[in-house]
Amino acid sequence: MKVSVDQDLCCASGLCVMKADQVFDQREEDGVVIVLDEAPPLDQHEAVRAAAAACPTLAIQLSE
């Protein structure tokens, strides 16, 4: 799995961090998402999929 985000679409809701905090974080200054691990291990895939599904602006892209 490869994870990327469109930071221009991010509305800083933080749902991705709540779902997959080992893969996503937020910038201090504005809360926009940052990817901590662009190729997360298999045990994180379910959480990453949940984070992408929960994103209100669909800013998270996954390729499998």
JSON list of N, CA, C and O in Angstrom, two decimals:
[
{"chain": "A", "resi": 1, "resn": "MET", "atom": "N", "xyz": [0.84, -1.18, 0.00]},
{"chain": "A", "resi": 1, "resn": "MET", "atom": "CA", "xyz": [0.00, 0.00, 0.00]},
{"chain": "A", "resi": 1, "resn": "MET", "atom": "C", "xyz": [0.88, 1.24, 0.00]},
{"chain": "A", "resi": 1, "resn": "MET", "atom": "O", "xyz": [1.89, 1.30, 0.70]},
{"chain": "A", "resi": 2, "resn": "LYS", "atom": "N", "xyz": [0.47, 2.22, -0.81]},
{"chain": "A", "resi": 2, "resn": "LYS", "atom": "CA", "xyz": [1.13, 3.52, -0.82]},
{"chain": "A", "resi": 2, "resn": "LYS", "atom": "C", "xyz": [0.09, 4.57, -0.45]},
{"chain": "A", "resi": 2, "resn": "LYS", "atom": "O", "xyz": [-1.02, 4.56, -0.96]},
{"chain": "A", "resi": 3, "resn": "VAL", "atom": "N", "xyz": [0.47, 5.48, 0.44]},
{"chain": "A", "resi": 3, "resn": "VAL", "atom": "CA", "xyz": [-0.44, 6.50, 0.96]},
{"chain": "A", "resi": 3, "resn": "VAL", "atom": "C", "xyz": [0.06, 7.87, 0.52]},
{"chain": "A", "resi": 3, "resn": "VAL", "atom": "O", "xyz": [1.24, 8.19, 0.63]},
{"chain": "A", "resi": 4, "resn": "SER", "atom": "N", "xyz": [-0.86, 8.68, 0.03]},
{"chain": "A", "resi": 4, "resn": "SER", "atom": "CA", "xyz": [-0.54, 10.07, -0.28]},
{"chain": "A", "resi": 4, "resn": "SER", "atom": "C", "xyz": [-1.74, 10.93, 0.11]},
{"chain": "A", "resi": 4, "resn": "SER", "atom": "O", "xyz": [-2.85, 10.42, 0.29]},
{"chain": "A", "resi": 5, "resn": "VAL", "atom": "N", "xyz": [-1.50, 12.22, 0.26]},
{"chain": "A", "resi": 5, "resn": "VAL", "atom": "CA", "xyz": [-2.58, 13.14, 0.61]},
{"chain": "A", "resi": 5, "resn": "VAL", "atom": "C", "xyz": [-2.48, 14.39, -0.25]},
{"chain": "A", "resi": 5, "resn": "VAL", "atom": "O", "xyz": [-1.41, 14.79, -0.68]},
{"chain": "A", "resi": 6, "resn": "ASP", "atom": "N", "xyz": [-3.64, 14.98, -0.48]},
{"chain": "A", "resi": 6, "resn": "ASP", "atom": "CA", "xyz": [-3.70, 16.28, -1.15]},
{"chain": "A", "resi": 6, "resn": "ASP", "atom": "C", "xyz": [-3.93, 17.30, -0.04]},
{"chain": "A", "resi": 6, "resn": "ASP", "atom": "O", "xyz": [-5.04, 17.47, 0.45]},
{"chain": "A", "resi": 7, "resn": "GLN", "atom": "N", "xyz": [-2.85, 17.95, 0.38]},
{"chain": "A", "resi": 7, "resn": "GLN", "atom": "CA", "xyz": [-2.94, 18.88, 1.50]},
{"chain": "A", "resi": 7, "resn": "GLN", "atom": "C", "xyz": [-3.83, 20.08, 1.18]},
{"chain": "A", "resi": 7, "resn": "GLN", "atom": "O", "xyz": [-4.37, 20.69, 2.09]},
{"chain": "A", "resi": 8, "resn": "ASP", "atom": "N", "xyz": [-4.02, 20.39, -0.09]},
{"chain": "A", "resi": 8, "resn": "ASP", "atom": "CA", "xyz": [-4.91, 21.49, -0.46]},
{"chain": "A", "resi": 8, "resn": "ASP", "atom": "C", "xyz": [-6.37, 21.15, -0.19]},
{"chain": "A", "resi": 8, "resn": "ASP", "atom": "O", "xyz": [-7.19, 22.04, 0.03]},
{"chain": "A", "resi": 9, "resn": "LEU", "atom": "N", "xyz": [-6.72, 19.86, -0.22]},
{"chain": "A", "resi": 9, "resn": "LEU", "atom": "CA", "xyz": [-8.08, 19.44, 0.07]},
{"chain": "A", "resi": 9, "resn": "LEU", "atom": "C", "xyz": [-8.35, 19.26, 1.56]},
{"chain": "A", "resi": 9, "resn": "LEU", "atom": "O", "xyz": [-9.49, 19.31, 1.99]},
{"chain": "A", "resi": 10, "resn": "CYS", "atom": "N", "xyz": [-7.31, 19.04, 2.34]},
{"chain": "A", "resi": 10, "resn": "CYS", "atom": "CA", "xyz": [-7.46, 18.73, 3.76]},
{"chain": "A", "resi": 10, "resn": "CYS", "atom": "C", "xyz": [-8.16, 19.87, 4.51]},
{"chain": "A", "resi": 10, "resn": "CYS", "atom": "O", "xyz": [-7.80, 21.03, 4.38]},
{"chain": "A", "resi": 11, "resn": "CYS", "atom": "N", "xyz": [-9.17, 19.51, 5.31]},
{"chain": "A", "resi": 11, "resn": "CYS", "atom": "CA", "xyz": [-9.89, 20.50, 6.11]},
{"chain": "A", "resi": 11, "resn": "CYS", "atom": "C", "xyz": [-9.49, 20.43, 7.59]},
{"chain": "A", "resi": 11, "resn": "CYS", "atom": "O", "xyz": [-10.12, 21.06, 8.43]},
{"chain": "A", "resi": 12, "resn": "ALA", "atom": "N", "xyz": [-8.45, 19.65, 7.90]},
{"chain": "A", "resi": 12, "resn": "ALA", "atom": "CA", "xyz": [-7.89, 19.56, 9.25]},
{"chain": "A", "resi": 12, "resn": "ALA", "atom": "C", "xyz": [-8.87, 19.02, 10.28]},
{"chain": "A", "resi": 12, "resn": "ALA", "atom": "O", "xyz": [-8.83, 19.41, 11.44]},
{"chain": "A", "resi": 13, "resn": "SER", "atom": "N", "xyz": [-9.71, 18.07, 9.88]},
{"chain": "A", "resi": 13, "resn": "SER", "atom": "CA", "xyz": [-10.67, 17.49, 10.82]},
{"chain": "A", "resi": 13, "resn": "SER", "atom": "C", "xyz": [-10.00, 16.58, 11.84]},
{"chain": "A", "resi": 13, "resn": "SER", "atom": "O", "xyz": [-10.51, 16.40, 12.94]},
{"chain": "A", "resi": 14, "resn": "GLY", "atom": "N", "xyz": [-8.88, 15.98, 11.47]},
{"chain": "A", "resi": 14, "resn": "GLY", "atom": "CA", "xyz": [-8.16, 15.10, 12.39]},
{"chain": "A", "resi": 14, "resn": "GLY", "atom": "C", "xyz": [-8.69, 13.68, 12.46]},
{"chain": "A", "resi": 14, "resn": "GLY", "atom": "O", "xyz": [-8.17, 12.87, 13.22]},
{"chain": "A", "resi": 15, "resn": "LEU", "atom": "N", "xyz": [-9.69, 13.35, 11.67]},
{"chain": "A", "resi": 15, "resn": "LEU", "atom": "CA", "xyz": [-10.24, 11.99, 11.71]},
{"chain": "A", "resi": 15, "resn": "LEU", "atom": "C", "xyz": [-9.20, 10.95, 11.31]},
{"chain": "A", "resi": 15, "resn": "LEU", "atom": "O", "xyz": [-9.17, 9.86, 11.87]},
{"chain": "A", "resi": 16, "resn": "CYS", "atom": "N", "xyz": [-8.35, 11.29, 10.35]},
{"chain": "A", "resi": 16, "resn": "CYS", "atom": "CA", "xyz": [-7.33, 10.33, 9.92]},
{"chain": "A", "resi": 16, "resn": "CYS", "atom": "C", "xyz": [-6.36, 10.01, 11.05]},
{"chain": "A", "resi": 16, "resn": "CYS", "atom": "O", "xyz": [-5.96, 8.86, 11.22]},
{"chain": "A", "resi": 17, "resn": "VAL", "atom": "N", "xyz": [-6.01, 11.02, 11.82]},
{"chain": "A", "resi": 17, "resn": "VAL", "atom": "CA", "xyz": [-5.09, 10.80, 12.94]},
{"chain": "A", "resi": 17, "resn": "VAL", "atom": "C", "xyz": [-5.75, 9.93, 14.00]},
{"chain": "A", "resi": 17, "resn": "VAL", "atom": "O", "xyz": [-5.11, 9.04, 14.58]},
{"chain": "A", "resi": 18, "resn": "MET", "atom": "N", "xyz": [-7.02, 10.15, 14.24]},
{"chain": "A", "resi": 18, "resn": "MET", "atom": "CA", "xyz": [-7.74, 9.33, 15.22]},
{"chain": "A", "resi": 18, "resn": "MET", "atom": "C", "xyz": [-7.85, 7.88, 14.78]},
{"chain": "A", "resi": 18, "resn": "MET", "atom": "O", "xyz": [-7.81, 6.97, 15.60]},
{"chain": "A", "resi": 19, "resn": "LYS", "atom": "N", "xyz": [-7.93, 7.65, 13.47]},
{"chain": "A", "resi": 19, "resn": "LYS", "atom": "CA", "xyz": [-8.06, 6.28, 12.95]},
{"chain": "A", "resi": 19, "resn": "LYS", "atom": "C", "xyz": [-6.72, 5.58, 12.77]},
{"chain": "A", "resi": 19, "resn": "LYS", "atom": "O", "xyz": [-6.64, 4.37, 12.93]},
{"chain": "A", "resi": 20, "resn": "ALA", "atom": "N", "xyz": [-5.67, 6.34, 12.41]},
{"chain": "A", "resi": 20, "resn": "ALA", "atom": "CA", "xyz": [-4.37, 5.72, 12.10]},
{"chain": "A", "resi": 20, "resn": "ALA", "atom": "C", "xyz": [-3.24, 6.67, 12.51]},
{"chain": "A", "resi": 20, "resn": "ALA", "atom": "O", "xyz": [-2.56, 7.26, 11.67]},
{"chain": "A", "resi": 21, "resn": "ASP", "atom": "N", "xyz": [-3.03, 6.79, 13.81]},
{"chain": "A", "resi": 21, "resn": "ASP", "atom": "CA", "xyz": [-2.04, 7.75, 14.32]},
{"chain": "A", "resi": 21, "resn": "ASP", "atom": "C", "xyz": [-0.59, 7.35, 14.07]},
{"chain": "A", "resi": 21, "resn": "ASP", "atom": "O", "xyz": [0.31, 8.17, 14.26]},
{"chain": "A", "resi": 22, "resn": "GLN", "atom": "N", "xyz": [-0.35, 6.13, 13.63]},
{"chain": "A", "resi": 22, "resn": "GLN", "atom": "CA", "xyz": [1.01, 5.74, 13.29]},
{"chain": "A", "resi": 22, "resn": "GLN", "atom": "C", "xyz": [1.36, 6.11, 11.85]},
{"chain": "A", "resi": 22, "resn": "GLN", "atom": "O", "xyz": [2.52, 6.06, 11.45]},
{"chain": "A", "resi": 23, "resn": "VAL", "atom": "N", "xyz": [0.34, 6.49, 11.08]},
{"chain": "A", "resi": 23, "resn": "VAL", "atom": "CA", "xyz": [0.54, 6.80, 9.67]},
{"chain": "A", "resi": 23, "resn": "VAL", "atom": "C", "xyz": [0.30, 8.28, 9.38]},
{"chain": "A", "resi": 23, "resn": "VAL", "atom": "O", "xyz": [0.95, 8.85, 8.52]},
{"chain": "A", "resi": 24, "resn": "PHE", "atom": "N", "xyz": [-0.60, 8.91, 10.13]},
{"chain": "A", "resi": 24, "resn": "PHE", "atom": "CA", "xyz": [-0.96, 10.30, 9.90]},
{"chain": "A", "resi": 24, "resn": "PHE", "atom": "C", "xyz": [-0.71, 11.16, 11.13]},
{"chain": "A", "resi": 24, "resn": "PHE", "atom": "O", "xyz": [-0.82, 10.70, 12.26]},
{"chain": "A", "resi": 25, "resn": "ASP", "atom": "N", "xyz": [-0.40, 12.42, 10.89]},
{"chain": "A", "resi": 25, "resn": "ASP", "atom": "CA", "xyz": [-0.28, 13.42, 11.95]},
{"chain": "A", "resi": 25, "resn": "ASP", "atom": "C", "xyz": [-0.79, 14.73, 11.35]},
{"chain": "A", "resi": 25, "resn": "ASP", "atom": "O", "xyz": [-1.19, 14.77, 10.18]},
{"chain": "A", "resi": 26, "resn": "GLN", "atom": "N", "xyz": [-0.78, 15.78, 12.16]},
{"chain": "A", "resi": 26, "resn": "GLN", "atom": "CA", "xyz": [-1.23, 17.08, 11.69]},
{"chain": "A", "resi": 26, "resn": "GLN", "atom": "C", "xyz": [-0.16, 18.12, 11.96]},
{"chain": "A", "resi": 26, "resn": "GLN", "atom": "O", "xyz": [0.52, 18.06, 12.99]},
{"chain": "A", "resi": 27, "resn": "ARG", "atom": "N", "xyz": [-0.04, 19.09, 11.03]},
{"chain": "A", "resi": 27, "resn": "ARG", "atom": "CA", "xyz": [0.90, 20.18, 11.23]},
{"chain": "A", "resi": 27, "resn": "ARG", "atom": "C", "xyz": [0.44, 21.03, 12.41]},
{"chain": "A", "resi": 27, "resn": "ARG", "atom": "O", "xyz": [-0.76, 21.27, 12.59]},
{"chain": "A", "resi": 28, "resn": "GLU", "atom": "N", "xyz": [1.39, 21.48, 13.19]},
{"chain": "A", "resi": 28, "resn": "GLU", "atom": "CA", "xyz": [1.09, 22.31, 14.36]},
{"chain": "A", "resi": 28, "resn": "GLU", "atom": "C", "xyz": [0.39, 23.61, 13.99]},
{"chain": "A", "resi": 28, "resn": "GLU", "atom": "O", "xyz": [-0.55, 24.04, 14.65]},
{"chain": "A", "resi": 29, "resn": "GLU", "atom": "N", "xyz": [0.86, 24.27, 12.94]},
{"chain": "A", "resi": 29, "resn": "GLU", "atom": "CA", "xyz": [0.39, 25.62, 12.63]},
{"chain": "A", "resi": 29, "resn": "GLU", "atom": "C", "xyz": [-1.05, 25.68, 12.10]},
{"chain": "A", "resi": 29, "resn": "GLU", "atom": "O", "xyz": [-1.76, 26.65, 12.34]},
{"chain": "A", "resi": 30, "resn": "ASP", "atom": "N", "xyz": [-1.50, 24.63, 11.38]},
{"chain": "A", "resi": 30, "resn": "ASP", "atom": "CA", "xyz": [-2.84, 24.72, 10.79]},
{"chain": "A", "resi": 30, "resn": "ASP", "atom": "C", "xyz": [-3.64, 23.42, 10.83]},
{"chain": "A", "resi": 30, "resn": "ASP", "atom": "O", "xyz": [-4.78, 23.39, 10.39]},
{"chain": "A", "resi": 31, "resn": "GLY", "atom": "N", "xyz": [-3.06, 22.36, 11.35]},
{"chain": "A", "resi": 31, "resn": "GLY", "atom": "CA", "xyz": [-3.78, 21.10, 11.48]},
{"chain": "A", "resi": 31, "resn": "GLY", "atom": "C", "xyz": [-3.89, 20.26, 10.23]},
{"chain": "A", "resi": 31, "resn": "GLY", "atom": "O", "xyz": [-4.52, 19.22, 10.22]},
{"chain": "A", "resi": 32, "resn": "VAL", "atom": "N", "xyz": [-3.29, 20.72, 9.14]},
{"chain": "A", "resi": 32, "resn": "VAL", "atom": "CA", "xyz": [-3.35, 19.97, 7.88]},
{"chain": "A", "resi": 32, "resn": "VAL", "atom": "C", "xyz": [-2.59, 18.65, 8.04]},
{"chain": "A", "resi": 32, "resn": "VAL", "atom": "O", "xyz": [-1.54, 18.58, 8.69]},
{"chain": "A", "resi": 33, "resn": "VAL", "atom": "N", "xyz": [-3.12, 17.62, 7.44]},
{"chain": "A", "resi": 33, "resn": "VAL", "atom": "CA", "xyz": [-2.56, 16.28, 7.56]},
{"chain": "A", "resi": 33, "resn": "VAL", "atom": "C", "xyz": [-1.16, 16.18, 6.95]},
{"chain": "A", "resi": 33, "resn": "VAL", "atom": "O", "xyz": [-0.86, 16.83, 5.94]},
{"chain": "A", "resi": 34, "resn": "ILE", "atom": "N", "xyz": [-0.33, 15.36, 7.59]},
{"chain": "A", "resi": 34, "resn": "ILE", "atom": "CA", "xyz": [0.95, 14.96, 7.03]},
{"chain": "A", "resi": 34, "resn": "ILE", "atom": "C", "xyz": [1.04, 13.44, 7.14]},
{"chain": "A", "resi": 34, "resn": "ILE", "atom": "O", "xyz": [0.46, 12.83, 8.05]},
{"chain": "A", "resi": 35, "resn": "VAL", "atom": "N", "xyz": [1.71, 12.83, 6.19]},
{"chain": "A", "resi": 35, "resn": "VAL", "atom": "CA", "xyz": [1.88, 11.38, 6.18]},
{"chain": "A", "resi": 35, "resn": "VAL", "atom": "C", "xyz": [3.19, 11.03, 6.87]},
{"chain": "A", "resi": 35, "resn": "VAL", "atom": "O", "xyz": [4.25, 11.51, 6.47]},
{"chain": "A", "resi": 36, "resn": "LEU", "atom": "N", "xyz": [3.11, 10.22, 7.89]},
{"chain": "A", "resi": 36, "resn": "LEU", "atom": "CA", "xyz": [4.30, 9.79, 8.62]},
{"chain": "A", "resi": 36, "resn": "LEU", "atom": "C", "xyz": [4.96, 8.57, 7.96]},
{"chain": "A", "resi": 36, "resn": "LEU", "atom": "O", "xyz": [6.16, 8.38, 8.08]},
{"chain": "A", "resi": 37, "resn": "ASP", "atom": "N", "xyz": [4.14, 7.75, 7.31]},
{"chain": "A", "resi": 37, "resn": "ASP", "atom": "CA", "xyz": [4.65, 6.52, 6.69]},
{"chain": "A", "resi": 37, "resn": "ASP", "atom": "C", "xyz": [3.91, 6.31, 5.37]},
{"chain": "A", "resi": 37, "resn": "ASP", "atom": "O", "xyz": [2.75, 5.91, 5.37]},
{"chain": "A", "resi": 38, "resn": "GLU", "atom": "N", "xyz": [4.57, 6.59, 4.25]},
{"chain": "A", "resi": 38, "resn": "GLU", "atom": "CA", "xyz": [3.94, 6.48, 2.94]},
{"chain": "A", "resi": 38, "resn": "GLU", "atom": "C", "xyz": [3.71, 5.04, 2.50]},
{"chain": "A", "resi": 38, "resn": "GLU", "atom": "O", "xyz": [2.93, 4.78, 1.59]},
{"chain": "A", "resi": 39, "resn": "ALA", "atom": "N", "xyz": [4.40, 4.10, 3.14]},
{"chain": "A", "resi": 39, "resn": "ALA", "atom": "CA", "xyz": [4.24, 2.68, 2.84]},
{"chain": "A", "resi": 39, "resn": "ALA", "atom": "C", "xyz": [4.08, 1.93, 4.16]},
{"chain": "A", "resi": 39, "resn": "ALA", "atom": "O", "xyz": [4.99, 1.24, 4.62]},
{"chain": "A", "resi": 40, "resn": "PRO", "atom": "N", "xyz": [2.91, 2.06, 4.78]},
{"chain": "A", "resi": 40, "resn": "PRO", "atom": "CA", "xyz": [2.72, 1.46, 6.10]},
{"chain": "A", "resi": 40, "resn": "PRO", "atom": "C", "xyz": [2.77, -0.06, 6.06]},
{"chain": "A", "resi": 40, "resn": "PRO", "atom": "O", "xyz": [2.45, -0.67, 5.03]},
{"chain": "A", "resi": 41, "resn": "PRO", "atom": "N", "xyz": [3.15, -0.67, 7.19]},
{"chain": "A", "resi": 41, "resn": "PRO", "atom": "CA", "xyz": [3.19, -2.13, 7.26]},
{"chain": "A", "resi": 41, "resn": "PRO", "atom": "C", "xyz": [1.78, -2.71, 7.17]},
{"chain": "A", "resi": 41, "resn": "PRO", "atom": "O", "xyz": [0.77, -2.03, 7.42]},
{"chain": "A", "resi": 42, "resn": "LEU", "atom": "N", "xyz": [1.71, -3.97, 6.85]},
{"chain": "A", "resi": 42, "resn": "LEU", "atom": "CA", "xyz": [0.45, -4.67, 6.65]},
{"chain": "A", "resi": 42, "resn": "LEU", "atom": "C", "xyz": [-0.50, -4.52, 7.84]},
{"chain": "A", "resi": 42, "resn": "LEU", "atom": "O", "xyz": [-1.71, -4.36, 7.65]},
{"chain": "A", "resi": 43, "resn": "ASP", "atom": "N", "xyz": [0.02, -4.53, 9.04]},
{"chain": "A", "resi": 43, "resn": "ASP", "atom": "CA", "xyz": [-0.86, -4.44, 10.21]},
{"chain": "A", "resi": 43, "resn": "ASP", "atom": "C", "xyz": [-1.53, -3.07, 10.36]},
{"chain": "A", "resi": 43, "resn": "ASP", "atom": "O", "xyz": [-2.45, -2.92, 11.14]},
{"chain": "A", "resi": 44, "resn": "GLN", "atom": "N", "xyz": [-1.12, -2.09, 9.57]},
{"chain": "A", "resi": 44, "resn": "GLN", "atom": "CA", "xyz": [-1.73, -0.76, 9.60]},
{"chain": "A", "resi": 44, "resn": "GLN", "atom": "C", "xyz": [-2.72, -0.52, 8.45]},
{"chain": "A", "resi": 44, "resn": "GLN", "atom": "O", "xyz": [-3.43, 0.48, 8.44]},
{"chain": "A", "resi": 45, "resn": "HIS", "atom": "N", "xyz": [-2.79, -1.43, 7.50]},
{"chain": "A", "resi": 45, "resn": "HIS", "atom": "CA", "xyz": [-3.61, -1.23, 6.31]},
{"chain": "A", "resi": 45, "resn": "HIS", "atom": "C", "xyz": [-5.08, -1.01, 6.63]},
{"chain": "A", "resi": 45, "resn": "HIS", "atom": "O", "xyz": [-5.72, -0.13, 6.04]},
{"chain": "A", "resi": 46, "resn": "GLU", "atom": "N", "xyz": [-5.64, -1.79, 7.52]},
{"chain": "A", "resi": 46, "resn": "GLU", "atom": "CA", "xyz": [-7.06, -1.65, 7.86]},
{"chain": "A", "resi": 46, "resn": "GLU", "atom": "C", "xyz": [-7.33, -0.26, 8.46]},
{"chain": "A", "resi": 46, "resn": "GLU", "atom": "O", "xyz": [-8.31, 0.40, 8.09]},
{"chain": "A", "resi": 47, "resn": "ALA", "atom": "N", "xyz": [-6.47, 0.20, 9.34]},
{"chain": "A", "resi": 47, "resn": "ALA", "atom": "CA", "xyz": [-6.63, 1.52, 9.95]},
{"chain": "A", "resi": 47, "resn": "ALA", "atom": "C", "xyz": [-6.50, 2.63, 8.92]},
{"chain": "A", "resi": 47, "resn": "ALA", "atom": "O", "xyz": [-7.24, 3.62, 8.94]},
{"chain": "A", "resi": 48, "resn": "VAL", "atom": "N", "xyz": [-5.57, 2.46, 7.98]},
{"chain": "A", "resi": 48, "resn": "VAL", "atom": "CA", "xyz": [-5.37, 3.47, 6.93]},
{"chain": "A", "resi": 48, "resn": "VAL", "atom": "C", "xyz": [-6.59, 3.52, 6.01]},
{"chain": "A", "resi": 48, "resn": "VAL", "atom": "O", "xyz": [-7.05, 4.61, 5.64]},
{"chain": "A", "resi": 49, "resn": "ARG", "atom": "N", "xyz": [-7.15, 2.37, 5.68]},
{"chain": "A", "resi": 49, "resn": "ARG", "atom": "CA", "xyz": [-8.36, 2.36, 4.86]},
{"chain": "A", "resi": 49, "resn": "ARG", "atom": "C", "xyz": [-9.52, 3.05, 5.59]},
{"chain": "A", "resi": 49, "resn": "ARG", "atom": "O", "xyz": [-10.29, 3.80, 4.98]},
{"chain": "A", "resi": 50, "resn": "ALA", "atom": "N", "xyz": [-9.63, 2.81, 6.88]},
{"chain": "A", "resi": 50, "resn": "ALA", "atom": "CA", "xyz": [-10.68, 3.47, 7.68]},
{"chain": "A", "resi": 50, "resn": "ALA", "atom": "C", "xyz": [-10.46, 4.98, 7.70]},
{"chain": "A", "resi": 50, "resn": "ALA", "atom": "O", "xyz": [-11.42, 5.75, 7.63]},
{"chain": "A", "resi": 51, "resn": "ALA", "atom": "N", "xyz": [-9.23, 5.40, 7.81]},
{"chain": "A", "resi": 51, "resn": "ALA", "atom": "CA", "xyz": [-8.91, 6.83, 7.81]},
{"chain": "A", "resi": 51, "resn": "ALA", "atom": "C", "xyz": [-9.28, 7.47, 6.48]},
{"chain": "A", "resi": 51, "resn": "ALA", "atom": "O", "xyz": [-9.88, 8.55, 6.44]},
{"chain": "A", "resi": 52, "resn": "ALA", "atom": "N", "xyz": [-8.95, 6.81, 5.39]},
{"chain": "A", "resi": 52, "resn": "ALA", "atom": "CA", "xyz": [-9.28, 7.34, 4.07]},
{"chain": "A", "resi": 52, "resn": "ALA", "atom": "C", "xyz": [-10.79, 7.42, 3.88]},
{"chain": "A", "resi": 52, "resn": "ALA", "atom": "O", "xyz": [-11.30, 8.40, 3.34]},
{"chain": "A", "resi": 53, "resn": "ALA", "atom": "N", "xyz": [-11.50, 6.41, 4.34]},
{"chain": "A", "resi": 53, "resn": "ALA", "atom": "CA", "xyz": [-12.96, 6.41, 4.21]},
{"chain": "A", "resi": 53, "resn": "ALA", "atom": "C", "xyz": [-13.61, 7.49, 5.07]},
{"chain": "A", "resi": 53, "resn": "ALA", "atom": "O", "xyz": [-14.65, 8.04, 4.70]},
{"chain": "A", "resi": 54, "resn": "ALA", "atom": "N", "xyz": [-13.00, 7.82, 6.20]},
{"chain": "A", "resi": 54, "resn": "ALA", "atom": "CA", "xyz": [-13.56, 8.82, 7.11]},
{"chain": "A", "resi": 54, "resn": "ALA", "atom": "C", "xyz": [-13.24, 10.25, 6.71]},
{"chain": "A", "resi": 54, "resn": "ALA", "atom": "O", "xyz": [-13.88, 11.18, 7.20]},
{"chain": "A", "resi": 55, "resn": "CYS", "atom": "N", "xyz": [-12.29, 10.44, 5.81]},
{"chain": "A", "resi": 55, "resn": "CYS", "atom": "CA", "xyz": [-11.88, 11.79, 5.43]},
{"chain": "A", "resi": 55, "resn": "CYS", "atom": "C", "xyz": [-13.03, 12.54, 4.76]},
{"chain": "A", "resi": 55, "resn": "CYS", "atom": "O", "xyz": [-13.50, 12.12, 3.71]},
{"chain": "A", "resi": 56, "resn": "PRO", "atom": "N", "xyz": [-13.48, 13.65, 5.35]},
{"chain": "A", "resi": 56, "resn": "PRO", "atom": "CA", "xyz": [-14.62, 14.36, 4.79]},
{"chain": "A", "resi": 56, "resn": "PRO", "atom": "C", "xyz": [-14.37, 15.02, 3.43]},
{"chain": "A", "resi": 56, "resn": "PRO", "atom": "O", "xyz": [-15.31, 15.29, 2.69]},
{"chain": "A", "resi": 57, "resn": "THR", "atom": "N", "xyz": [-13.11, 15.25, 3.09]},
{"chain": "A", "resi": 57, "resn": "THR", "atom": "CA", "xyz": [-12.80, 15.90, 1.80]},
{"chain": "A", "resi": 57, "resn": "THR", "atom": "C", "xyz": [-12.13, 14.95, 0.81]},
{"chain": "A", "resi": 57, "resn": "THR", "atom": "O", "xyz": [-11.70, 15.38, -0.26]},
{"chain": "A", "resi": 58, "resn": "LEU", "atom": "N", "xyz": [-12.00, 13.68, 1.19]},
{"chain": "A", "resi": 58, "resn": "LEU", "atom": "CA", "xyz": [-11.36, 12.67, 0.34]},
{"chain": "A", "resi": 58, "resn": "LEU", "atom": "C", "xyz": [-9.95, 13.07, -0.05]},
{"chain": "A", "resi": 58, "resn": "LEU", "atom": "O", "xyz": [-9.51, 12.86, -1.18]},
{"chain": "A", "resi": 59, "resn": "ALA", "atom": "N", "xyz": [-9.22, 13.64, 0.90]},
{"chain": "A", "resi": 59, "resn": "ALA", "atom": "CA", "xyz": [-7.87, 14.11, 0.65]},
{"chain": "A", "resi": 59, "resn": "ALA", "atom": "C", "xyz": [-6.83, 12.99, 0.66]},
{"chain": "A", "resi": 59, "resn": "ALA", "atom": "O", "xyz": [-5.71, 13.19, 0.22]},
{"chain": "A", "resi": 60, "resn": "ILE", "atom": "N", "xyz": [-7.20, 11.83, 1.15]},
{"chain": "A", "resi": 60, "resn": "ILE", "atom": "CA", "xyz": [-6.27, 10.70, 1.27]},
{"chain": "A", "resi": 60, "resn": "ILE", "atom": "C", "xyz": [-6.44, 9.77, 0.08]},
{"chain": "A", "resi": 60, "resn": "ILE", "atom": "O", "xyz": [-7.54, 9.32, -0.21]},
{"chain": "A", "resi": 61, "resn": "GLN", "atom": "N", "xyz": [-5.33, 9.47, -0.61]},
{"chain": "A", "resi": 61, "resn": "GLN", "atom": "CA", "xyz": [-5.35, 8.55, -1.73]},
{"chain": "A", "resi": 61, "resn": "GLN", "atom": "C", "xyz": [-4.52, 7.31, -1.35]},
{"chain": "A", "resi": 61, "resn": "GLN", "atom": "O", "xyz": [-3.43, 7.44, -0.79]},
{"chain": "A", "resi": 62, "resn": "LEU", "atom": "N", "xyz": [-5.07, 6.15, -1.70]},
{"chain": "A", "resi": 62, "resn": "LEU", "atom": "CA", "xyz": [-4.39, 4.89, -1.45]},
{"chain": "A", "resi": 62, "resn": "LEU", "atom": "C", "xyz": [-4.19, 4.16, -2.77]},
{"chain": "A", "resi": 62, "resn": "LEU", "atom": "O", "xyz": [-5.07, 4.17, -3.63]},
{"chain": "A", "resi": 63, "resn": "SER", "atom": "N", "xyz": [-3.05, 3.54, -2.92]},
{"chain": "A", "resi": 63, "resn": "SER", "atom": "CA", "xyz": [-2.84, 2.64, -4.04]},
{"chain": "A", "resi": 63, "resn": "SER", "atom": "C", "xyz": [-2.33, 1.33, -3.48]},
{"chain": "A", "resi": 63, "resn": "SER", "atom": "O", "xyz": [-1.47, 1.32, -2.59]},
{"chain": "A", "resi": 64, "resn": "GLU", "atom": "N", "xyz": [-2.91, 0.27, -3.94]},
{"chain": "A", "resi": 64, "resn": "GLU", "atom": "CA", "xyz": [-2.58, -1.05, -3.39]},
{"chain": "A", "resi": 64, "resn": "GLU", "atom": "C", "xyz": [-1.78, -1.86, -4.37]},
{"chain": "A", "resi": 64, "resn": "GLU", "atom": "O", "xyz": [-1.73, -1.61, -5.52]}
]
